[in-house]
């Protein structure tokens, strides 16, 4: 069996250099074999062992390189798969975030639309209320200032107090004029019966009694004499003039 079995050009080149020969890449397999066999240091047994060792080292080196390449390829694929998964996860996260932001924006948009609609409805109701109020006020003013409304009010008032004769109506008008000029203190004193005092005679009697009662507590003064006639509404003595006329 030849010592060169299974040897490559690189193996023969190493063996030739180990034998002390000068070789380069321009030499082919045939040239390298001739150089090795013609070398002074050549010994078949030693060269055979040496050749086997060179081939084994090369084979082991190639296997290591293959393993390293396989490991590197596997690592590259693993890193690529990890990067791909990470990219997909990031895309999914970004897509979920985009959808969430879109949903939030849509909800806010719908809420804004609903709020604008609500404010518009409130404003419309307010305008309708103000319009109705304005119309009612105008209608009220028109009715209040018409002769018919004044006449209607007077008739209702006269019927309410049962003024079924001119004399009663005259008494009511005089009594009302006097009541308008009486102080609030006197009105409060007769609060329970004030609305029932519709006769000038009764009213003057009550006012005289009140003035007498008040004078008793304040100082001893002559009792005031109350007088009235329907043409001049009422007259009083000097004491009444000084105390009450200013109020009436």
mmCIF file of C-alpha atoms in Angstrom:
data_model
loop_
_atom_site.group_PDB
_atom_site.id
_atom_site.type_symbol
_atom_site.label_atom_id
_atom_site.label_comp_id
_atom_site.label_asym_id
_atom_site.label_seq_id
_atom_site.Cartn_x
_atom_site.Cartn_y
_atom_site.Cartn_z
ATOM 1 C CA UNK A 1 0.000 0.000 0.000
ATOM 2 C CA UNK A 2 1.402 3.412 -0.997
ATOM 3 C CA UNK A 3 2.211 5.890 1.745
ATOM 4 C CA UNK A 4 0.393 8.514 -0.269
ATOM 5 C CA UNK A 5 -3.027 6.773 -0.047
ATOM 6 C CA UNK A 6 -5.669 9.283 1.083
ATOM 7 C CA UNK A 7 -3.157 12.126 1.085
ATOM 8 C CA UNK A 8 -3.989 15.519 -0.341
ATOM 9 C CA UNK A 9 -1.774 18.165 -1.852
ATOM 10 C CA UNK A 10 -1.619 20.035 1.428
ATOM 11 C CA UNK A 11 -0.570 16.836 3.232
ATOM 12 C CA UNK A 12 2.238 16.151 0.746
ATOM 13 C CA UNK A 13 3.421 19.734 0.964
ATOM 14 C CA UNK A 14 3.711 19.464 4.776
ATOM 15 C CA UNK A 15 5.582 16.141 4.536
ATOM 16 C CA UNK A 16 8.013 17.562 1.958
ATOM 17 C CA UNK A 17 8.740 20.561 4.164
ATOM 18 C CA UNK A 18 9.276 18.240 7.158
ATOM 19 C CA UNK A 19 11.854 16.365 5.044
ATOM 20 C CA UNK A 20 13.689 19.661 4.456
ATOM 21 C CA UNK A 21 12.530 20.208 0.897
ATOM 22 C CA UNK A 22 11.511 23.546 -0.523
ATOM 23 C CA UNK A 23 8.086 23.507 -2.152
ATOM 24 C CA UNK A 24 5.367 26.036 -3.101
ATOM 25 C CA UNK A 25 1.806 26.155 -4.307
ATOM 26 C CA UNK A 26 2.865 25.754 -7.917
ATOM 27 C CA UNK A 27 3.830 22.129 -7.334
ATOM 28 C CA UNK A 28 1.124 19.575 -8.093
ATOM 29 C CA UNK A 29 0.585 16.145 -6.499
ATOM 30 C CA UNK A 30 2.892 14.397 -8.920
ATOM 31 C CA UNK A 31 5.690 16.893 -8.392
ATOM 32 C CA UNK A 32 5.338 16.701 -4.591
ATOM 33 C CA UNK A 33 5.479 12.892 -4.619
ATOM 34 C CA UNK A 34 8.690 12.950 -6.709
ATOM 35 C CA UNK A 35 10.260 15.521 -4.373
ATOM 36 C CA UNK A 36 9.407 13.417 -1.273
ATOM 37 C CA UNK A 37 10.684 10.138 -2.770
ATOM 38 C CA UNK A 38 13.888 11.836 -3.982
ATOM 39 C CA UNK A 39 14.595 13.489 -0.632
ATOM 40 C CA UNK A 40 17.765 12.401 1.191
ATOM 41 C CA UNK A 41 15.787 12.293 4.444
ATOM 42 C CA UNK A 42 13.146 9.978 3.038
ATOM 43 C CA UNK A 43 12.536 6.714 4.895
ATOM 44 C CA UNK A 44 9.489 4.716 3.878
ATOM 45 C CA UNK A 45 8.430 3.609 7.375
ATOM 46 C CA UNK A 46 9.078 6.976 8.956
ATOM 47 C CA UNK A 47 7.470 8.790 6.035
ATOM 48 C CA UNK A 48 4.423 6.491 6.252
ATOM 49 C CA UNK A 49 3.941 7.180 9.979
ATOM 50 C CA UNK A 50 4.539 10.838 9.414
ATOM 51 C CA UNK A 51 2.037 10.891 6.524
ATOM 52 C CA UNK A 52 -0.631 9.143 8.631
ATOM 53 C CA UNK A 53 -0.127 11.640 11.434
ATOM 54 C CA UNK A 54 -0.437 14.595 9.016
ATOM 55 C CA UNK A 55 -3.609 13.121 7.478
ATOM 56 C CA UNK A 56 -5.151 12.420 10.914
ATOM 57 C CA UNK A 57 -4.387 15.932 12.128
ATOM 58 C CA UNK A 58 -5.910 17.380 8.954
ATOM 59 C CA UNK A 59 -8.959 15.139 9.264
ATOM 60 C CA UNK A 60 -9.430 16.040 12.912
ATOM 61 C CA UNK A 61 -8.982 19.704 12.093
ATOM 62 C CA UNK A 62 -11.529 19.477 9.302
ATOM 63 C CA UNK A 63 -13.978 17.652 11.579
ATOM 64 C CA UNK A 64 -13.487 20.322 14.223
ATOM 65 C CA UNK A 65 -14.069 22.984 11.619
ATOM 66 C CA UNK A 66 -17.194 21.166 10.461
ATOM 67 C CA UNK A 67 -18.420 20.936 14.045
ATOM 68 C CA UNK A 68 -17.619 24.599 14.651
ATOM 69 C CA UNK A 69 -19.415 25.557 11.470
ATOM 70 C CA UNK A 70 -22.378 23.404 12.470
ATOM 71 C CA UNK A 71 -22.412 24.938 15.922
ATOM 72 C CA UNK A 72 -22.084 28.406 14.440
ATOM 73 C CA UNK A 73 -24.894 27.656 12.005
ATOM 74 C CA UNK A 74 -27.070 26.291 14.781
ATOM 75 C CA UNK A 75 -26.288 29.323 16.908
ATOM 76 C CA UNK A 76 -27.050 31.609 13.984
ATOM 77 C CA UNK A 77 -30.374 29.865 13.412
ATOM 78 C CA UNK A 78 -31.199 30.001 17.121
ATOM 79 C CA UNK A 79 -30.373 33.688 17.247
ATOM 80 C CA UNK A 80 -32.366 34.212 14.085
ATOM 81 C CA UNK A 81 -35.357 32.355 15.557
ATOM 82 C CA UNK A 82 -35.058 34.319 18.805
ATOM 83 C CA UNK A 83 -34.815 37.568 16.869
ATOM 84 C CA UNK A 84 -37.809 36.555 14.761
ATOM 85 C CA UNK A 85 -39.877 35.679 17.825
ATOM 86 C CA UNK A 86 -38.849 38.918 19.478
ATOM 87 C CA UNK A 87 -39.751 40.847 16.339
ATOM 88 C CA UNK A 88 -43.155 39.150 16.185
ATOM 89 C CA UNK A 89 -43.759 39.778 19.879
ATOM 90 C CA UNK A 90 -42.813 43.425 19.452
ATOM 91 C CA UNK A 91 -45.129 43.644 16.455
ATOM 92 C CA UNK A 92 -47.956 42.028 18.430
ATOM 93 C CA UNK A 93 -47.348 44.371 21.372
ATOM 94 C CA UNK A 94 -47.225 47.367 19.049
ATOM 95 C CA UNK A 95 -50.408 46.188 17.305
ATOM 96 C CA UNK A 96 -52.221 45.689 20.618
ATOM 97 C CA UNK A 97 -51.060 49.091 21.809
ATOM 98 C CA UNK A 98 -52.174 50.666 18.533
ATOM 99 C CA UNK A 99 -55.597 49.023 18.812
ATOM 100 C CA UNK A 100 -55.941 50.059 22.469
ATOM 101 C CA UNK A 101 -54.995 53.645 21.640
ATOM 102 C CA UNK A 102 -57.406 53.558 18.711
ATOM 103 C CA UNK A 103 -60.194 52.224 20.951
ATOM 104 C CA UNK A 104 -59.433 54.862 23.605
ATOM 105 C CA UNK A 105 -59.428 57.586 20.961
ATOM 106 C CA UNK A 106 -62.712 56.268 19.555
ATOM 107 C CA UNK A 107 -64.300 56.177 23.018
ATOM 108 C CA UNK A 108 -63.142 59.716 23.708
ATOM 109 C CA UNK A 109 -64.480 60.806 20.336
ATOM 110 C CA UNK A 110 -67.859 59.205 21.048
ATOM 111 C CA UNK A 111 -67.896 60.740 24.539
ATOM 112 C CA UNK A 112 -67.121 64.157 23.062
ATOM 113 C CA UNK A 113 -69.919 63.717 20.523
ATOM 114 C CA UNK A 114 -72.319 62.644 23.282
ATOM 115 C CA UNK A 115 -71.242 65.577 25.471
ATOM 116 C CA UNK A 116 -71.681 68.059 22.619
ATOM 117 C CA UNK A 117 -75.094 66.565 21.882
ATOM 118 C CA UNK A 118 -76.023 66.793 25.580
ATOM 119 C CA UNK A 119 -74.847 70.405 25.810
ATOM 120 C CA UNK A 120 -76.742 71.213 22.637
ATOM 121 C CA UNK A 121 -79.916 69.652 24.033
ATOM 122 C CA UNK A 122 -79.457 71.573 27.292
ATOM 123 C CA UNK A 123 -78.951 74.799 25.358
ATOM 124 C CA UNK A 124 -82.013 74.091 23.216
ATOM 125 C CA UNK A 125 -84.122 73.367 26.292
ATOM 126 C CA UNK A 126 -82.786 76.536 27.904
ATOM 127 C CA UNK A 127 -83.626 78.554 24.808
ATOM 128 C CA UNK A 128 -87.095 76.985 24.671
ATOM 129 C CA UNK A 129 -87.616 77.796 28.349
ATOM 130 C CA UNK A 130 -86.428 81.374 27.892
ATOM 131 C CA UNK A 131 -88.639 81.741 24.831
ATOM 132 C CA UNK A 132 -91.679 80.402 26.682
ATOM 133 C CA UNK A 133 -90.866 82.628 29.654
ATOM 134 C CA UNK A 134 -90.484 85.661 27.397
ATOM 135 C CA UNK A 135 -93.783 84.916 25.656
ATOM 136 C CA UNK A 136 -95.533 84.396 28.988
ATOM 137 C CA UNK A 137 -94.145 87.686 30.294
ATOM 138 C CA UNK A 138 -95.223 89.501 27.145
ATOM 139 C CA UNK A 139 -98.652 87.924 27.318
ATOM 140 C CA UNK A 140 -98.913 88.739 31.010
ATOM 141 C CA UNK A 141 -97.902 92.359 30.436
ATOM 142 C CA UNK A 142 -100.356 92.659 27.576
ATOM 143 C CA UNK A 143 -103.158 91.208 29.666
ATOM 144 C CA UNK A 144 -102.191 93.220 32.733
ATOM 145 C CA UNK A 145 -102.217 96.527 30.874
ATOM 146 C CA UNK A 146 -105.461 96.049 28.989
ATOM 147 C CA UNK A 147 -108.670 97.703 30.216
ATOM 148 C CA UNK A 148 -110.358 94.334 30.149
ATOM 149 C CA UNK A 149 -107.763 92.812 32.513
ATOM 150 C CA UNK A 150 -108.030 95.723 34.919
ATOM 151 C CA UNK A 151 -111.812 95.563 34.841
ATOM 152 C CA UNK A 152 -111.699 91.793 35.338
ATOM 153 C CA UNK A 153 -109.352 92.140 38.311
ATOM 154 C CA UNK A 154 -111.584 94.797 39.892
ATOM 155 C CA UNK A 155 -114.723 92.681 39.401
ATOM 156 C CA UNK A 156 -113.070 89.617 40.896
ATOM 157 C CA UNK A 157 -111.893 91.668 43.880
ATOM 158 C CA UNK A 158 -115.339 93.197 44.409
ATOM 159 C CA UNK A 159 -117.001 89.789 44.186
ATOM 160 C CA UNK A 160 -114.464 88.326 46.576
ATOM 161 C CA UNK A 161 -115.269 90.880 49.271
ATOM 162 C CA UNK A 162 -119.005 90.693 48.461
ATOM 163 C CA UNK A 163 -119.369 94.400 47.614
ATOM 164 C CA UNK A 164 -122.893 94.159 46.192
ATOM 165 C CA UNK A 165 -123.764 97.872 46.566
ATOM 166 C CA UNK A 166 -122.159 101.224 45.917
ATOM 167 C CA UNK A 167 -122.035 101.955 49.640
ATOM 168 C CA UNK A 168 -120.130 98.778 50.409
ATOM 169 C CA UNK A 169 -117.787 99.414 47.507
ATOM 170 C CA UNK A 170 -117.156 102.962 48.733
ATOM 171 C CA UNK A 171 -116.410 101.656 52.249
ATOM 172 C CA UNK A 172 -113.989 99.108 50.807
ATOM 173 C CA UNK A 173 -112.125 101.717 48.787
ATOM 174 C CA UNK A 174 -111.835 104.071 51.785
ATOM 175 C CA UNK A 175 -110.737 101.216 54.039
ATOM 176 C CA UNK A 176 -108.134 100.121 51.498
ATOM 177 C CA UNK A 177 -106.723 103.670 51.256
ATOM 178 C CA UNK A 178 -106.418 103.870 55.054
ATOM 179 C CA UNK A 179 -104.791 100.443 55.292
ATOM 180 C CA UNK A 180 -102.149 101.438 52.739
ATOM 181 C CA UNK A 181 -101.009 104.306 55.003
ATOM 182 C CA UNK A 182 -100.989 102.425 58.317
ATOM 183 C CA UNK A 183 -97.588 101.425 59.696
ATOM 184 C CA UNK A 184 -96.409 97.826 59.555
ATOM 185 C CA UNK A 185 -96.377 97.723 63.354
ATOM 186 C CA UNK A 186 -100.147 98.260 63.457
ATOM 187 C CA UNK A 187 -100.706 95.722 60.660
ATOM 188 C CA UNK A 188 -98.725 93.131 62.592
ATOM 189 C CA UNK A 189 -100.762 93.842 65.713
ATOM 190 C CA UNK A 190 -104.031 93.076 63.890
ATOM 191 C CA UNK A 191 -102.572 90.358 61.643
ATOM 192 C CA UNK A 192 -105.260 87.787 62.499
ATOM 193 C CA UNK A 193 -108.178 90.086 61.629
ATOM 194 C CA UNK A 194 -106.595 92.615 59.287
ATOM 195 C CA UNK A 195 -108.019 91.091 56.110
ATOM 196 C CA UNK A 196 -111.515 91.060 57.654
ATOM 197 C CA UNK A 197 -111.536 94.789 58.487
ATOM 198 C CA UNK A 198 -113.486 96.070 55.460
ATOM 199 C CA UNK A 199 -115.489 98.839 57.180
ATOM 200 C CA UNK A 200 -114.023 102.309 57.848
ATOM 201 C CA UNK A 201 -115.932 102.470 61.148
ATOM 202 C CA UNK A 202 -114.483 99.169 62.361
ATOM 203 C CA UNK A 203 -111.003 100.099 61.188
ATOM 204 C CA UNK A 204 -111.033 103.507 62.913
ATOM 205 C CA UNK A 205 -112.298 101.903 66.100
ATOM 206 C CA UNK A 206 -109.462 99.366 66.016
ATOM 207 C CA UNK A 207 -106.905 102.080 65.352
ATOM 208 C CA UNK A 208 -108.270 104.185 68.210
ATOM 209 C CA UNK A 209 -108.159 101.223 70.605
ATOM 210 C CA UNK A 210 -104.624 100.464 69.532
ATOM 211 C CA UNK A 211 -103.511 104.059 70.052
ATOM 212 C CA UNK A 212 -105.148 104.123 73.513
ATOM 213 C CA UNK A 213 -103.461 100.875 74.482
ATOM 214 C CA UNK A 214 -100.088 102.079 73.302
ATOM 215 C CA UNK A 215 -100.464 105.422 75.059
ATOM 216 C CA UNK A 216 -101.274 103.641 78.334
ATOM 217 C CA UNK A 217 -97.935 101.851 78.240
ATOM 218 C CA UNK A 218 -95.894 104.773 77.028
ATOM 219 C CA UNK A 219 -97.314 107.801 78.810
ATOM 220 C CA UNK A 220 -100.554 109.223 80.092
ATOM 221 C CA UNK A 221 -101.982 111.192 77.227
ATOM 222 C CA UNK A 222 -105.548 112.256 76.443
ATOM 223 C CA UNK A 223 -107.441 109.682 74.444
ATOM 224 C CA UNK A 224 -107.470 110.469 70.727
ATOM 225 C CA UNK A 225 -110.817 111.018 69.091
ATOM 226 C CA UNK A 226 -111.145 109.472 65.608
ATOM 227 C CA UNK A 227 -113.478 110.957 63.013
ATOM 228 C CA UNK A 228 -114.017 110.283 59.370
ATOM 229 C CA UNK A 229 -116.283 111.154 56.519
ATOM 230 C CA UNK A 230 -116.425 109.391 53.182
ATOM 231 C CA UNK A 231 -115.702 112.475 51.121
ATOM 232 C CA UNK A 232 -112.503 113.522 52.963
ATOM 233 C CA UNK A 233 -111.610 109.905 53.832
ATOM 234 C CA UNK A 234 -111.042 110.781 57.520
ATOM 235 C CA UNK A 235 -110.265 113.605 60.001
ATOM 236 C CA UNK A 236 -108.559 113.486 63.364
ATOM 237 C CA UNK A 237 -107.932 115.643 66.379
ATOM 238 C CA UNK A 238 -104.624 117.344 67.135
ATOM 239 C CA UNK A 239 -103.154 114.285 68.832
ATOM 240 C CA UNK A 240 -103.929 112.078 65.850
ATOM 241 C CA UNK A 241 -102.454 114.693 63.545
ATOM 242 C CA UNK A 242 -99.147 114.744 65.407
ATOM 243 C CA UNK A 243 -98.828 110.968 65.844
ATOM 244 C CA UNK A 244 -100.466 109.168 62.940
ATOM 245 C CA UNK A 245 -101.114 111.473 60.056
ATOM 246 C CA UNK A 246 -97.544 111.228 58.862
ATOM 247 C CA UNK A 247 -97.939 107.499 58.541
ATOM 248 C CA UNK A 248 -101.282 107.629 56.698
#
